[in-house]
Amino acid sequence: MIHRRQRLAAASALALTLGAVAGQTFAQAVAPVGATVPTAEGGANAAALLYDRADPGKSVIAATGELGGLEFHDLDGARKSALPGGETYGVDVRDDVLAVLDRKDGRIRLSRYDFATGQASAIDARPLMLGYAGEGLCLHRSARDGSLYAFALGGDGQLDQWLLFPTADGKLDGRIVRRLHLSSEAKYCVADDASGMLYVAQQAVGVWRYDADPEAEAVATVVDINRLGHIAGEVGGLAILNGGAQGDYLVAANADAGDYNVYDRNADDRFLGRFRIQANGADAIEGPAGLFGVRAPLGADLPAGALLVTDDRKVGANTKLLSWRDVAVALKVSPGQVTPPAAPSRLALVKPTMETRPVEHGGDAADDPAIFVHPTDPARSVIVATDKKAGLYVYDLAGKPLQFLPDGKMNNVDLRGGFKLGGRTTTLVVASDRTHKSIALYTIDPDTRMLTNVADGVQATGLSDPYGCACTRAARVRPTCSSAIPTAACASGNWSPPRPARSAPRRSAT
């Protein structure tokens, strides 16, 4: 089922849609200015444009040829080369890096295009396997830190976000950093790097908008809904043409109606109108599929950029080129700035010198760390960290696990040295335990670097959901540990751990 917040957003959007008349109600005709030759093996699903900054007129169209691989064409439509590999069924590009969805092998393929040679070469560090039947993909580069992401779509509503990262030998590897899910098949998506927005076409439902940041809340906002909105039946490909404040647009294929909807991204994706692709008074597209937009000059015929439209017709499948200026004129809107505004300033990057092994549980289970500094040998210091779905880990400074305590859903952890316990000075480790709604208490042995549970029974917090915790050292008294913070509010006050009873059982877990 669609997420509850998705349904609420959809209901609100439908009320606005049905209660107001916005944009044009009939499709304006726009003629293609060019087309590629038909794919070699038949079938075409998606296309992307490799922009040549040195000579925009020599930019290259990368088009999926299904079993024929990825085909490369010049702007006149002539085939330049091809890159074989499985059954290509989705493509996107950032700079010279190409990502292709291979349905045959169920994986993402990565390659780099060389404008000097006109050839593409694989740069996969290893196969990035999906684990399901893929339908499409799109790329996103974060304006904040430059990270490159791939979004992979599946036939059962899967939506996985992969972080793509370089390896020491110049290749690209990847790992999943977020998993979303739709109620049914989604084939197309597009992301805007400047705004950080991701749009997804759920074929039988409509168009959704997400925040593309992997740490963002997975809440979808409806852009348009099939049948009840401006989409006649199934929705197809998506494209963004970002011309800044003067014109920033989303285009969606209204597949069953045979036309294309345009939305104003500067006005919360308000519907502006629709156009139809025709040549000599007849429809020029028989099998509407993927779209790709570029808002940059591409020569005399394409001064304001282009919209690539994949035509998956039964005979002669290819990619059509539309002048974005022609579309803007037909809809009586500004084509936008020739060069989009510069991306926001990026954050300063600090690279880690070490990382621990991943915790066993997914999501944000690795929530909070604390560092124990060894009193005589700093190299033997350790990291105490939570797996908030299972317990506590102790890692050495190489990231290797030394100990795991499966004591409950430990959310936050803190520690303080100089604590007097049983006639000796020790370091007290405190964690908020959401399983038992308590404070968990441990000491750490500098020699073994292991934790020992020293709690005299369950130290209940009295809170419905203890969340965060922190230790403080009060002046002239022993250290105390603050009360856990509940999920919905911040509780104040200090909590003093009791002295364990002499007969209290203690255990050491390894």
Tab-separated table of C-alpha atoms in Angstrom, residues 28 55 72 103 123 132 149 167 181 186 205 207 237 252 257 270 285 310 312 321 330 332 334 345 350 372 479:
chain	number	residue	atom	x	y	z
A	28	GLN	CA	0.182	22.195	-28.568
A	55	ASP	CA	32.237	21.905	-28.380
A	72	PHE	CA	26.141	6.319	-29.189
A	103	ARG	CA	17.780	-6.306	-17.116
A	123	ILE	CA	34.605	1.210	-15.026
A	132	TYR	CA	15.195	-8.122	-8.445
A	149	TYR	CA	24.086	8.348	-6.409
A	167	THR	CA	38.245	2.958	-5.889
A	181	HIS	CA	9.223	1.114	-1.814
A	186	ALA	CA	7.889	2.345	-11.419
A	205	VAL	CA	-0.503	5.804	-10.069
A	207	VAL	CA	4.326	11.180	-10.346
A	237	GLY	CA	9.328	9.018	-18.872
A	252	ALA	CA	6.215	13.820	-17.936
A	257	ALA	CA	-2.920	10.161	-24.286
A	270	ARG	CA	2.131	23.400	-10.899
A	285	ILE	CA	5.863	9.062	-31.487
A	310	THR	CA	12.651	7.731	-26.862
A	312	ASP	CA	9.939	2.423	-28.672
A	321	LEU	CA	15.209	15.394	-30.672
A	330	ALA	CA	4.342	26.445	-28.116
A	332	LYS	CA	4.089	30.425	-24.256
A	334	SER	CA	10.143	31.262	-20.937
A	345	SER	CA	28.626	26.087	-2.039
A	350	VAL	CA	36.889	15.566	5.846
A	372	PHE	CA	37.525	5.210	25.606
A	479	PRO	CA	30.087	11.647	38.151
